[in-house]
PDB file of C-alpha atoms in Angstrom:
ATOM      1  CA  MET A 227       8.514  31.377  -6.592  1.00 69.00           C
ATOM      2  CA  ALA A 228      10.613  29.522  -8.983  1.00 76.00           C
ATOM      3  CA  VAL A 229      13.285  29.158  -6.095  1.00 77.00           C
ATOM      4  CA  THR A 230      10.618  27.934  -3.847  1.00 83.00           C
ATOM      5  CA  ILE A 231       9.536  25.643  -6.164  1.00 85.00           C
ATOM      6  CA  LEU A 232      12.656  24.087  -7.037  1.00 89.00           C
ATOM      7  CA  LYS A 233      13.501  23.341  -3.435  1.00 90.00           C
ATOM      8  CA  ALA A 234      10.402  22.097  -2.501  1.00 89.00           C
ATOM      9  CA  VAL A 235      10.626  19.511  -5.445  1.00 89.00           C
ATOM     10  CA  VAL A 236      14.453  18.603  -4.249  1.00 92.00           C
ATOM     11  CA  VAL A 237      13.081  18.016  -0.654  1.00 92.00           C
ATOM     12  CA  LEU A 238       9.929  16.143  -1.991  1.00 91.00           C
ATOM     13  CA  ILE A 239      12.591  13.688  -3.775  1.00 91.00           C
ATOM     14  CA  ILE A 240      14.599  13.629  -0.738  1.00 93.00           C
ATOM     15  CA  GLY A 241      11.721  12.894   1.468  1.00 91.00           C
ATOM     16  CA  PHE A 242      10.433   9.764  -0.724  1.00 90.00           C
ATOM     17  CA  VAL A 243      13.940   8.321  -1.054  1.00 91.00           C
ATOM     18  CA  LEU A 244      14.118   8.330   2.890  1.00 92.00           C
ATOM     19  CA  LEU A 245      10.775   6.941   2.976  1.00 90.00           C
ATOM     20  CA  VAL A 246      11.626   4.113   0.855  1.00 86.00           C
ATOM     21  CA  LYS A 247      15.309   3.572   2.538  1.00 89.00           C
ATOM     22  CA  GLY A 248      14.251   3.985   5.812  1.00 89.00           C
ATOM     23  CA  ALA A 249      11.464   1.279   5.628  1.00 87.00           C
ATOM     24  CA  ASP A 250      13.722  -1.399   4.130  1.00 86.00           C
ATOM     25  CA  PHE A 251      16.293  -0.719   7.042  1.00 89.00           C
ATOM     26  CA  PHE A 252      13.573  -0.790   9.624  1.00 89.00           C
ATOM     27  CA  VAL A 253      12.061  -3.784   7.993  1.00 85.00           C
ATOM     28  CA  GLU A 254      15.554  -5.577   7.841  1.00 86.00           C
ATOM     29  CA  GLY A 255      16.617  -4.464  11.633  1.00 88.00           C
ATOM     30  CA  ALA A 256      13.176  -5.891  13.006  1.00 86.00           C
ATOM     31  CA  SER A 257      13.136  -9.281  11.133  1.00 84.00           C
ATOM     32  CA  SER A 258      16.727 -10.022  12.204  1.00 85.00           C
ATOM     33  CA  VAL A 259      15.482  -9.140  16.057  1.00 84.00           C
ATOM     34  CA  ALA A 260      12.524 -10.956  15.884  1.00 81.00           C
ATOM     35  CA  LYS A 261      14.774 -14.034  14.084  1.00 80.00           C
ATOM     36  CA  MET A 262      16.890 -13.744  17.141  1.00 81.00           C
ATOM     37  CA  LEU A 263      13.894 -13.997  19.635  1.00 77.00           C
ATOM     38  CA  LYS A 264      12.760 -17.062  17.947  1.00 76.00           C
ATOM     39  CA  VAL A 265       9.807 -15.727  16.264  1.00 74.00           C
ATOM     40  CA  PRO A 266       8.667 -18.129  13.545  1.00 73.00           C
ATOM     41  CA  SER A 267       9.505 -17.110   9.771  1.00 67.00           C
ATOM     42  CA  LEU A 268       5.921 -17.337   8.874  1.00 65.00           C
ATOM     43  CA  ILE A 269       4.762 -14.681  11.472  1.00 73.00           C
ATOM     44  CA  ILE A 270       7.582 -12.546  10.861  1.00 75.00           C
ATOM     45  CA  GLY A 271       7.005 -12.429   6.898  1.00 68.00           C
ATOM     46  CA  MET A 272       3.153 -11.845   7.171  1.00 66.00           C
ATOM     47  CA  THR A 273       3.605  -9.030  10.261  1.00 74.00           C
ATOM     48  CA  ILE A 274       7.151  -7.011   9.598  1.00 77.00           C
ATOM     49  CA  VAL A 275       7.869  -7.672   6.306  1.00 72.00           C
ATOM     50  CA  ALA A 276       4.226  -7.551   4.442  1.00 71.00           C
ATOM     51  CA  MET A 277       3.657  -4.250   6.503  1.00 77.00           C
ATOM     52  CA  GLY A 278       7.060  -3.050   5.665  1.00 79.00           C
ATOM     53  CA  THR A 279       5.863  -1.839   1.949  1.00 76.00           C
ATOM     54  CA  SER A 280       2.811   0.406   3.712  1.00 82.00           C
ATOM     55  CA  LEU A 281       5.275   2.088   5.874  1.00 86.00           C
ATOM     56  CA  PRO A 282       5.769   5.180   3.522  1.00 89.00           C
ATOM     57  CA  GLU A 283       2.270   5.644   3.169  1.00 86.00           C
ATOM     58  CA  THR A 284       1.725   5.284   6.912  1.00 87.00           C
ATOM     59  CA  SER A 285       4.289   8.071   7.557  1.00 89.00           C
ATOM     60  CA  VAL A 286       2.857  10.470   5.066  1.00 89.00           C
ATOM     61  CA  SER A 287      -0.566   9.889   6.417  1.00 87.00           C
ATOM     62  CA  ILE A 288       0.150  10.223   9.827  1.00 86.00           C
ATOM     63  CA  ALA A 289       2.400  13.321   8.998  1.00 87.00           C
ATOM     64  CA  ALA A 290      -0.503  14.781   7.001  1.00 86.00           C
ATOM     65  CA  SER A 291      -3.241  14.257   9.669  1.00 82.00           C
ATOM     66  CA  MET A 292      -0.699  15.543  12.703  1.00 81.00           C
ATOM     67  CA  ASN A 293      -0.727  18.782  10.560  1.00 80.00           C
ATOM     68  CA  ASN A 294      -3.944  19.534   9.854  1.00 77.00           C
ATOM     69  CA  GLN A 295      -3.623  18.280   5.978  1.00 78.00           C
ATOM     70  CA  ASN A 296      -6.299  15.633   6.503  1.00 73.00           C
ATOM     71  CA  THR A 297      -7.569  15.604   2.540  1.00 77.00           C
ATOM     72  CA  LEU A 298      -3.793  14.564   1.831  1.00 84.00           C
ATOM     73  CA  ALA A 299      -4.080  11.719   4.468  1.00 85.00           C
ATOM     74  CA  VAL A 300      -7.175   9.972   2.496  1.00 90.00           C
ATOM     75  CA  SER A 301      -5.933  11.026  -0.897  1.00 91.00           C
ATOM     76  CA  ASN A 302      -2.566   9.432  -0.234  1.00 90.00           C
ATOM     77  CA  VAL A 303      -3.801   6.273   0.461  1.00 93.00           C
ATOM     78  CA  VAL A 304      -6.773   6.033  -2.061  1.00 94.00           C
ATOM     79  CA  GLY A 305      -4.462   7.473  -4.955  1.00 93.00           C
ATOM     80  CA  SER A 306      -2.165   4.645  -3.478  1.00 93.00           C
ATOM     81  CA  ASN A 307      -4.567   1.925  -4.088  1.00 94.00           C
ATOM     82  CA  ILE A 308      -5.799   2.983  -7.261  1.00 96.00           C
ATOM     83  CA  PHE A 309      -2.334   3.163  -8.787  1.00 94.00           C
ATOM     84  CA  ASN A 310      -1.612  -0.367  -7.610  1.00 91.00           C
ATOM     85  CA  LEU A 311      -4.532  -1.797  -8.652  1.00 93.00           C
ATOM     86  CA  MET A 312      -4.467  -0.223 -12.329  1.00 95.00           C
ATOM     87  CA  VAL A 313      -1.257   0.922 -13.054  1.00 94.00           C
ATOM     88  CA  VAL A 314       1.013  -1.888 -11.280  1.00 91.00           C
ATOM     89  CA  LEU A 315      -1.239  -4.627 -11.973  1.00 92.00           C
ATOM     90  CA  GLY A 316      -2.178  -3.020 -15.590  1.00 94.00           C
ATOM     91  CA  ILE A 317       2.072  -2.703 -16.829  1.00 91.00           C
ATOM     92  CA  CYS A 318       2.894  -6.394 -15.255  1.00 88.00           C
ATOM     93  CA  ALA A 319      -0.548  -7.849 -16.977  1.00 90.00           C
ATOM     94  CA  VAL A 320       0.777  -5.961 -20.411  1.00 91.00           C
ATOM     95  CA  ILE A 321       4.322  -7.364 -20.000  1.00 88.00           C
ATOM     96  CA  SER A 322       3.388 -11.322 -18.616  1.00 85.00           C
ATOM     97  CA  LYS A 323       0.123 -12.717 -17.803  1.00 86.00           C
ATOM     98  CA  LEU A 324      -1.121 -12.586 -14.400  1.00 83.00           C
ATOM     99  CA  GLN A 325      -2.319 -15.450 -12.836  1.00 81.00           C
ATOM    100  CA  VAL A 326      -4.773 -15.351  -9.563  1.00 80.00           C
ATOM    101  CA  SER A 327      -4.588 -17.801  -7.049  1.00 78.00           C
ATOM    102  CA  ARG A 328      -8.168 -19.434  -5.555  1.00 78.00           C
ATOM    103  CA  ASP A 329      -7.718 -18.080  -2.155  1.00 76.00           C
ATOM    104  CA  VAL A 330      -7.152 -14.210  -3.485  1.00 79.00           C
ATOM    105  CA  LEU A 331     -10.055 -14.600  -5.429  1.00 83.00           C
ATOM    106  CA  LYS A 332     -12.819 -16.240  -2.744  1.00 83.00           C
ATOM    107  CA  ARG A 333     -11.210 -14.266   0.149  1.00 85.00           C
ATOM    108  CA  ASP A 334      -8.807 -11.534  -0.021  1.00 85.00           C
ATOM    109  CA  TYR A 335     -10.139 -10.018  -3.106  1.00 90.00           C
ATOM    110  CA  PRO A 336     -13.719  -9.712  -1.874  1.00 92.00           C
ATOM    111  CA  PHE A 337     -12.094  -8.799   1.690  1.00 93.00           C
ATOM    112  CA  SER A 338     -10.588  -5.580  -0.170  1.00 93.00           C
ATOM    113  CA  VAL A 339     -13.779  -4.665  -1.591  1.00 94.00           C
ATOM    114  CA  LEU A 340     -15.593  -4.780   1.786  1.00 95.00           C
ATOM    115  CA  CYS A 341     -12.567  -2.313   3.544  1.00 95.00           C
ATOM    116  CA  ALA A 342     -13.286   0.215   0.444  1.00 95.00           C
ATOM    117  CA  ILE A 343     -16.849  -0.043   1.350  1.00 96.00           C
ATOM    118  CA  LEU A 344     -16.075   0.490   4.923  1.00 95.00           C
ATOM    119  CA  LEU A 345     -13.992   3.372   4.439  1.00 95.00           C
ATOM    120  CA  LEU A 346     -16.698   4.938   2.103  1.00 94.00           C
ATOM    121  CA  VAL A 347     -19.636   4.347   4.802  1.00 94.00           C
ATOM    122  CA  CYS A 348     -17.224   5.947   7.890  1.00 91.00           C
ATOM    123  CA  GLY A 349     -16.213   8.825   5.667  1.00 88.00           C
ATOM    124  CA  CYS A 350     -19.871   9.736   4.619  1.00 89.00           C
ATOM    125  CA  ILE A 351     -20.883   9.587   8.336  1.00 87.00           C
ATOM    126  CA  GLY A 352     -20.242  13.035   9.483  1.00 83.00           C
ATOM    127  CA  MET A 353     -17.598  12.932   6.755  1.00 87.00           C
ATOM    128  CA  GLU A 354     -15.030  12.279   9.027  1.00 88.00           C
ATOM    129  CA  LEU A 355     -12.853   9.299   9.837  1.00 90.00           C
ATOM    130  CA  GLY A 356     -12.703   9.618  14.022  1.00 89.00           C
ATOM    131  CA  ARG A 357     -10.809   7.919  16.228  1.00 92.00           C
ATOM    132  CA  ILE A 358     -13.226   5.212  17.042  1.00 94.00           C
ATOM    133  CA  ASP A 359     -13.314   4.154  13.309  1.00 94.00           C
ATOM    134  CA  GLY A 360      -9.348   4.013  13.520  1.00 94.00           C
ATOM    135  CA  ILE A 361      -9.626   1.822  16.471  1.00 96.00           C
ATOM    136  CA  VAL A 362     -12.101  -0.301  14.550  1.00 96.00           C
ATOM    137  CA  PHE A 363     -10.096  -0.512  11.344  1.00 96.00           C
ATOM    138  CA  LEU A 364      -6.886  -1.396  13.615  1.00 96.00           C
ATOM    139  CA  VAL A 365      -8.973  -4.539  15.239  1.00 97.00           C
ATOM    140  CA  ILE A 366     -10.203  -5.586  11.613  1.00 96.00           C
ATOM    141  CA  PHE A 367      -6.911  -5.447  10.385  1.00 94.00           C
ATOM    142  CA  VAL A 368      -5.276  -7.563  13.373  1.00 94.00           C
ATOM    143  CA  GLY A 369      -8.162  -9.870  12.788  1.00 93.00           C
ATOM    144  CA  PHE A 370      -6.863  -9.847   9.058  1.00 91.00           C
ATOM    145  CA  ILE A 371      -3.513 -10.642   9.776  1.00 89.00           C
ATOM    146  CA  VAL A 372      -4.419 -13.405  12.348  1.00 89.00           C
ATOM    147  CA  VAL A 373      -6.683 -15.227   9.524  1.00 87.00           C
ATOM    148  CA  LEU A 374      -3.619 -15.303   7.619  1.00 82.00           C
ATOM    149  CA  ILE A 375      -1.205 -16.868   9.559  1.00 82.00           C
ATOM    150  CA  LYS A 376      -4.051 -19.620  10.579  1.00 83.00           C
ATOM    151  CA  SER A 377      -4.900 -20.069   7.272  1.00 79.00           C
ATOM    152  CA  ALA A 378      -0.737 -20.619   6.200  1.00 73.00           C
ATOM    153  CA  MET A 379      -0.448 -22.668   9.224  1.00 77.00           C
ATOM    154  CA  ASP A 380      -3.327 -25.019   8.112  1.00 75.00           C
ATOM    155  CA  ALA A 381      -2.062 -25.400   4.749  1.00 69.00           C
ATOM    156  CA  ARG A 382       1.289 -26.125   6.371  1.00 68.00           C
ATOM    157  CA  LYS A 383      -0.550 -29.112   8.642  1.00 72.00           C
ATOM    158  CA  ARG A 384      -1.842 -30.621   5.518  1.00 69.00           C
ATOM    159  CA  GLY A 385       1.615 -30.787   4.275  1.00 64.00           C
ATOM    160  CA  GLU A 386       0.890 -27.680   1.926  1.00 60.00           C
ATOM    161  CA  ILE A 387       2.932 -24.349   1.620  1.00 59.00           C
ATOM    162  CA  SER A 388       0.497 -21.925   0.465  1.00 55.00           C
ATOM    163  CA  GLU A 389       1.559 -19.172  -1.988  1.00 57.00           C
ATOM    164  CA  LYS A 390       1.890 -16.497   0.375  1.00 57.00           C
ATOM    165  CA  GLU A 391       4.105 -18.795   2.642  1.00 57.00           C
ATOM    166  CA  ARG A 392       6.258 -19.674   0.092  1.00 62.00           C
ATOM    167  CA  GLU A 393       6.833 -16.136  -1.280  1.00 60.00           C
ATOM    168  CA  MET A 394       7.256 -14.955   2.349  1.00 59.00           C
ATOM    169  CA  ASN A 395       9.995 -17.826   2.909  1.00 60.00           C
ATOM    170  CA  GLU A 396      11.795 -16.385  -0.088  1.00 61.00           C
ATOM    171  CA  GLU A 397      12.064 -12.904   1.076  1.00 58.00           C
ATOM    172  CA  MET A 398      12.821 -14.072   4.592  1.00 58.00           C
ATOM    173  CA  SER A 399      15.669 -16.085   3.216  1.00 61.00           C
ATOM    174  CA  GLU A 400      17.234 -13.013   1.408  1.00 60.00           C
ATOM    175  CA  MET A 401      17.307 -11.645   4.864  1.00 62.00           C
ATOM    176  CA  LYS A 402      20.446 -12.006   6.841  1.00 65.00           C
ATOM    177  CA  GLU A 403      20.451 -12.313  10.183  1.00 69.00           C
ATOM    178  CA  GLN A 404      22.771  -9.472  11.904  1.00 78.00           C
ATOM    179  CA  PRO A 405      23.952  -8.409  15.525  1.00 83.00           C
ATOM    180  CA  VAL A 406      21.826  -6.807  17.721  1.00 83.00           C
ATOM    181  CA  TRP A 407      23.881  -3.508  17.534  1.00 85.00           C
ATOM    182  CA  LYS A 408      23.226  -3.220  13.873  1.00 89.00           C
ATOM    183  CA  SER A 409      20.002  -4.313  13.627  1.00 88.00           C
ATOM    184  CA  ILE A 410      19.325  -1.638  16.316  1.00 90.00           C
ATOM    185  CA  ILE A 411      21.077   0.634  14.350  1.00 92.00           C
ATOM    186  CA  TYR A 412      18.796  -0.303  11.350  1.00 91.00           C
ATOM    187  CA  ILE A 413      15.604   0.089  13.229  1.00 90.00           C
ATOM    188  CA  VAL A 414      16.398   3.472  14.638  1.00 92.00           C
ATOM    189  CA  GLY A 415      17.451   4.877  11.695  1.00 92.00           C
ATOM    190  CA  GLY A 416      14.932   3.553   9.323  1.00 90.00           C
ATOM    191  CA  ALA A 417      12.285   4.957  11.887  1.00 90.00           C
ATOM    192  CA  ILE A 418      13.899   8.321  11.761  1.00 92.00           C
ATOM    193  CA  ALA A 419      14.496   8.275   8.364  1.00 93.00           C
ATOM    194  CA  ILE A 420      10.832   7.073   7.542  1.00 91.00           C
ATOM    195  CA  LYS A 421       9.506  10.105  10.074  1.00 90.00           C
ATOM    196  CA  TYR A 422      11.266  12.641   8.611  1.00 92.00           C
ATOM    197  CA  GLY A 423      10.667  11.732   4.912  1.00 91.00           C
ATOM    198  CA  GLY A 424       6.830  11.744   5.769  1.00 90.00           C
ATOM    199  CA  ASP A 425       7.253  14.941   7.252  1.00 90.00           C
ATOM    200  CA  TRP A 426       9.123  16.693   3.981  1.00 92.00           C
ATOM    201  CA  VAL A 427       6.719  14.878   1.639  1.00 91.00           C
ATOM    202  CA  VAL A 428       3.788  16.419   3.447  1.00 88.00           C
ATOM    203  CA  ASP A 429       5.632  19.916   3.796  1.00 88.00           C
ATOM    204  CA  SER A 430       7.380  20.033   0.303  1.00 90.00           C
ATOM    205  CA  ALA A 431       3.670  18.564  -1.531  1.00 87.00           C
ATOM    206  CA  SER A 432       1.653  21.277   0.196  1.00 84.00           C
ATOM    207  CA  THR A 433       4.013  23.995  -0.708  1.00 88.00           C
ATOM    208  CA  ILE A 434       3.785  22.988  -4.481  1.00 86.00           C
ATOM    209  CA  ALA A 435       0.146  22.762  -4.299  1.00 82.00           C
ATOM    210  CA  THR A 436      -0.073  26.195  -2.637  1.00 80.00           C
ATOM    211  CA  SER A 437       2.564  27.563  -5.152  1.00 84.00           C
ATOM    212  CA  PHE A 438       0.204  26.290  -8.152  1.00 84.00           C
ATOM    213  CA  GLY A 439      -3.127  26.863  -7.206  1.00 81.00           C
ATOM    214  CA  ILE A 440      -4.330  23.349  -6.813  1.00 82.00           C
ATOM    215  CA  SER A 441      -5.813  21.075  -3.823  1.00 83.00           C
ATOM    216  CA  ALA A 442      -3.763  19.205  -1.587  1.00 79.00           C
ATOM    217  CA  THR A 443      -6.188  16.138  -2.575  1.00 85.00           C
ATOM    218  CA  LEU A 444      -4.710  16.384  -6.294  1.00 87.00           C
ATOM    219  CA  VAL A 445      -1.292  16.125  -5.012  1.00 86.00           C
ATOM    220  CA  GLY A 446      -2.001  13.535  -2.555  1.00 85.00           C
ATOM    221  CA  LEU A 447      -3.605  11.781  -5.666  1.00 87.00           C
ATOM    222  CA  THR A 448      -0.796  12.029  -7.988  1.00 88.00           C
ATOM    223  CA  ILE A 449       2.615  13.152  -6.345  1.00 86.00           C
ATOM    224  CA  CYS A 450       2.330  11.310  -3.017  1.00 89.00           C
ATOM    225  CA  SER A 451       0.572   8.490  -3.577  1.00 88.00           C
ATOM    226  CA  VAL A 452       3.011   7.373  -6.966  1.00 86.00           C
ATOM    227  CA  GLY A 453       5.936   8.399  -4.944  1.00 87.00           C
ATOM    228  CA  THR A 454       5.073   5.758  -2.131  1.00 85.00           C
ATOM    229  CA  SER A 455       3.899   3.021  -4.514  1.00 85.00           C
ATOM    230  CA  LEU A 456       6.910   3.392  -6.646  1.00 79.00           C
ATOM    231  CA  PRO A 457       8.543   0.595  -4.439  1.00 76.00           C
ATOM    232  CA  GLU A 458       5.711  -1.895  -5.421  1.00 75.00           C
ATOM    233  CA  LEU A 459       5.643  -0.776  -8.987  1.00 80.00           C
ATOM    234  CA  VAL A 460       9.696  -1.445  -9.629  1.00 76.00           C
ATOM    235  CA  THR A 461       9.305  -4.818  -7.594  1.00 72.00           C
ATOM    236  CA  SER A 462       6.611  -5.720  -9.503  1.00 76.00           C
ATOM    237  CA  ILE A 463       7.990  -4.797 -13.210  1.00 76.00           C
ATOM    238  CA  VAL A 464      11.320  -6.754 -12.333  1.00 71.00           C
ATOM    239  CA  ALA A 465       9.099  -9.703 -10.905  1.00 70.00           C
ATOM    240  CA  ALA A 466       7.254  -9.570 -14.769  1.00 71.00           C
ATOM    241  CA  ARG A 467      10.536  -9.049 -16.919  1.00 72.00           C
ATOM    242  CA  LYS A 468      11.998 -12.412 -15.002  1.00 68.00           C
ATOM    243  CA  ASN A 469       7.981 -13.992 -15.581  1.00 69.00           C
ATOM    244  CA  GLU A 470       7.725 -14.413 -11.864  1.00 61.00           C
ATOM    245  CA  LEU A 471       4.293 -12.676 -11.189  1.00 62.00           C
ATOM    246  CA  ASP A 472       2.470 -15.513  -9.502  1.00 60.00           C
ATOM    247  CA  MET A 473       1.390 -13.198  -6.397  1.00 68.00           C
ATOM    248  CA  ALA A 474       1.504 -10.281  -8.002  1.00 73.00           C
ATOM    249  CA  VAL A 475      -2.276  -9.693  -7.556  1.00 79.00           C
ATOM    250  CA  GLY A 476      -2.316 -11.229  -4.179  1.00 78.00           C
ATOM    251  CA  ASN A 477       0.310  -8.527  -2.996  1.00 78.00           C
ATOM    252  CA  VAL A 478      -1.276  -5.698  -4.438  1.00 85.00           C
ATOM    253  CA  VAL A 479      -4.478  -6.682  -2.847  1.00 86.00           C
ATOM    254  CA  GLY A 480      -2.888  -7.144   0.774  1.00 85.00           C
ATOM    255  CA  SER A 481      -1.380  -3.839   0.103  1.00 86.00           C
ATOM    256  CA  ASN A 482      -4.497  -2.203  -0.470  1.00 91.00           C
ATOM    257  CA  VAL A 483      -5.932  -3.700   2.708  1.00 92.00           C
ATOM    258  CA  PHE A 484      -3.101  -2.717   4.897  1.00 91.00           C
ATOM    259  CA  ASN A 485      -3.296   0.974   3.321  1.00 91.00           C
ATOM    260  CA  ILE A 486      -6.995   1.129   4.383  1.00 94.00           C
ATOM    261  CA  LEU A 487      -7.108  -0.529   7.832  1.00 94.00           C
ATOM    262  CA  MET A 488      -3.900  -0.059   9.297  1.00 93.00           C
ATOM    263  CA  VAL A 489      -2.690   3.629   7.557  1.00 91.00           C
ATOM    264  CA  LEU A 490      -5.749   5.276   7.809  1.00 93.00           C
ATOM    265  CA  GLY A 491      -6.464   3.020  11.139  1.00 93.00           C
ATOM    266  CA  VAL A 492      -3.305   4.541  12.671  1.00 91.00           C
ATOM    267  CA  ALA A 493      -3.744   7.941  11.323  1.00 89.00           C
ATOM    268  CA  ALA A 494      -7.575   8.449  12.464  1.00 91.00           C
ATOM    269  CA  THR A 495      -6.654   7.201  15.886  1.00 91.00           C
ATOM    270  CA  ILE A 496      -3.991   9.654  16.274  1.00 88.00           C
ATOM    271  CA  SER A 497      -6.212  12.342  14.805  1.00 86.00           C
ATOM    272  CA  PRO A 498      -9.499  12.556  13.294  1.00 88.00           C
ATOM    273  CA  ILE A 499      -9.733  12.670   9.524  1.00 87.00           C
ATOM    274  CA  THR A 500     -11.930  15.291   7.679  1.00 86.00           C
ATOM    275  CA  PHE A 501     -13.664  14.015   4.424  1.00 88.00           C
ATOM    276  CA  LEU A 502     -14.047  16.278   1.510  1.00 86.00           C
ATOM    277  CA  MET A 503     -16.868  15.228  -0.914  1.00 89.00           C
ATOM    278  CA  GLU A 504     -13.654  14.876  -3.589  1.00 90.00           C
ATOM    279  CA  ASN A 505     -12.730  11.749  -1.005  1.00 91.00           C
ATOM    280  CA  VAL A 506     -15.789  10.333  -1.595  1.00 92.00           C
ATOM    281  CA  ILE A 507     -15.910  10.228  -4.980  1.00 94.00           C
ATOM    282  CA  ASP A 508     -12.439   9.012  -5.390  1.00 95.00           C
ATOM    283  CA  ILE A 509     -13.283   6.184  -3.015  1.00 95.00           C
ATOM    284  CA  ILE A 510     -16.108   5.450  -5.265  1.00 96.00           C
ATOM    285  CA  VAL A 511     -13.739   5.497  -8.229  1.00 96.00           C
ATOM    286  CA  LEU A 512     -11.543   3.188  -6.205  1.00 96.00           C
ATOM    287  CA  LEU A 513     -14.464   0.622  -5.735  1.00 96.00           C
ATOM    288  CA  VAL A 514     -15.384   0.612  -9.454  1.00 96.00           C
ATOM    289  CA  PHE A 515     -12.287  -0.136 -10.499  1.00 96.00           C
ATOM    290  CA  SER A 516     -11.497  -2.882  -7.895  1.00 94.00           C
ATOM    291  CA  LEU A 517     -14.750  -4.592  -9.687  1.00 93.00           C
ATOM    292  CA  ILE A 518     -13.836  -4.276 -12.980  1.00 93.00           C
ATOM    293  CA  THR A 519     -10.443  -5.889 -12.063  1.00 93.00           C
ATOM    294  CA  TRP A 520     -12.206  -8.529  -9.869  1.00 90.00           C
ATOM    295  CA  VAL A 521     -14.417  -9.060 -12.980  1.00 91.00           C
ATOM    296  CA  PHE A 522     -11.421  -9.654 -15.165  1.00 90.00           C
ATOM    297  CA  CYS A 523      -9.783 -11.930 -12.448  1.00 87.00           C
ATOM    298  CA  ILE A 524     -13.067 -14.139 -12.059  1.00 87.00           C
ATOM    299  CA  THR A 525     -13.899 -14.510 -15.797  1.00 84.00           C
ATOM    300  CA  LYS A 526     -10.413 -15.936 -16.836  1.00 76.00           C
ATOM    301  CA  LYS A 527      -8.671 -16.769 -13.626  1.00 76.00           C
ATOM    302  CA  GLU A 528      -5.635 -14.126 -15.065  1.00 81.00           C
ATOM    303  CA  ILE A 529      -5.379 -10.854 -16.086  1.00 88.00           C
ATOM    304  CA  GLY A 530      -4.058 -10.558 -19.724  1.00 88.00           C
ATOM    305  CA  LYS A 531      -2.016  -8.096 -22.245  1.00 91.00           C
ATOM    306  CA  LYS A 532      -6.000  -6.706 -23.237  1.00 93.00           C
ATOM    307  CA  GLU A 533      -6.790  -6.137 -19.834  1.00 93.00           C
ATOM    308  CA  GLY A 534      -3.975  -4.481 -18.737  1.00 94.00           C
ATOM    309  CA  ILE A 535      -4.101  -1.840 -21.370  1.00 95.00           C
ATOM    310  CA  ILE A 536      -7.690  -1.260 -20.489  1.00 95.00           C
ATOM    311  CA  MET A 537      -6.770  -0.710 -16.873  1.00 96.00           C
ATOM    312  CA  LEU A 538      -3.989   1.811 -17.921  1.00 96.00           C
ATOM    313  CA  VAL A 539      -6.521   3.596 -20.226  1.00 97.00           C
ATOM    314  CA  LEU A 540      -9.085   3.780 -17.110  1.00 96.00           C
ATOM    315  CA  TYR A 541      -5.997   5.170 -15.051  1.00 96.00           C
ATOM    316  CA  ALA A 542      -5.380   7.859 -17.452  1.00 95.00           C
ATOM    317  CA  ILE A 543      -8.658   8.765 -17.983  1.00 96.00           C
ATOM    318  CA  TYR A 544      -9.171   9.035 -13.883  1.00 95.00           C
ATOM    319  CA  LEU A 545      -5.737  11.195 -14.006  1.00 92.00           C
ATOM    320  CA  VAL A 546      -7.337  13.819 -16.786  1.00 92.00           C
ATOM    321  CA  TYR A 547     -10.798  14.145 -14.514  1.00 93.00           C
ATOM    322  CA  ILE A 548      -9.025  14.689 -11.313  1.00 91.00           C
ATOM    323  CA  CYS A 549      -6.675  17.214 -13.097  1.00 86.00           C
ATOM    324  CA  LEU A 550      -9.657  19.067 -14.469  1.00 85.00           C
ATOM    325  CA  ARG A 551     -12.038  18.717 -11.759  1.00 78.00           C
TER     326      ARG A 551
END
């Protein structure tokens, strides 16, 4: 028993490492190829690079969906979104005040709340996220990306550079153009690492859940969601220490939209995802937390230390609740 659990933990850690590094390599290789094909940096940044942070969640949710671990697929995404919102932003706000841009307040944040409501409605109807739901999610996701790109291009025409484009330009400038053969190795190697990393995380998480007699939902909301959100957490803490957090709220909101529309959209299109009442409750919690954070943003146009502590305390209470239920 102890050996089985230890082996599962080791495989889980290796799986997370493969997911994170695989996503990095895949994004770097794909971005380099796109540059060679003369794709504008703005489009590369807002598609390949922006979606890169959601690749770990995508892999885990698809693997879970294909292995009939559907509750893990939903709880991984919902758990990641709650963690991003309350812990990543909460820790950053405690370290340094988070400014909130007008675009995030008026467009991105309301849209992220609507995405959570859409997920709740689709999940409650028939207690399943079917293939048609998945396709609808992906169509809305493509529309969201088009709106972001158009908004940035309109700002450029007016002689302005949007905050999103400025951040993307910084990320793109850090990526070097590589030889074709190296880019292909990065893409293929990254894709393989993401695939097997997702499989191993799902298998080991299921083993741990079975060994301790806990639900797959709890594992998805805790171990899997925290593991797949670690890149965002580490990046945000480093940025907070350097006082470079202009885009922190926008990044988390964008990541949460990607997780619902892209991750669950792809997973549901491949294999319908069954909902449990626990999933419905967790999505309601995500909505409540989203509205609380939105109120913090609206009232002061920033999230300060006090709000950050409140967010972390609320997450701790939620963690106790899901462990006890």
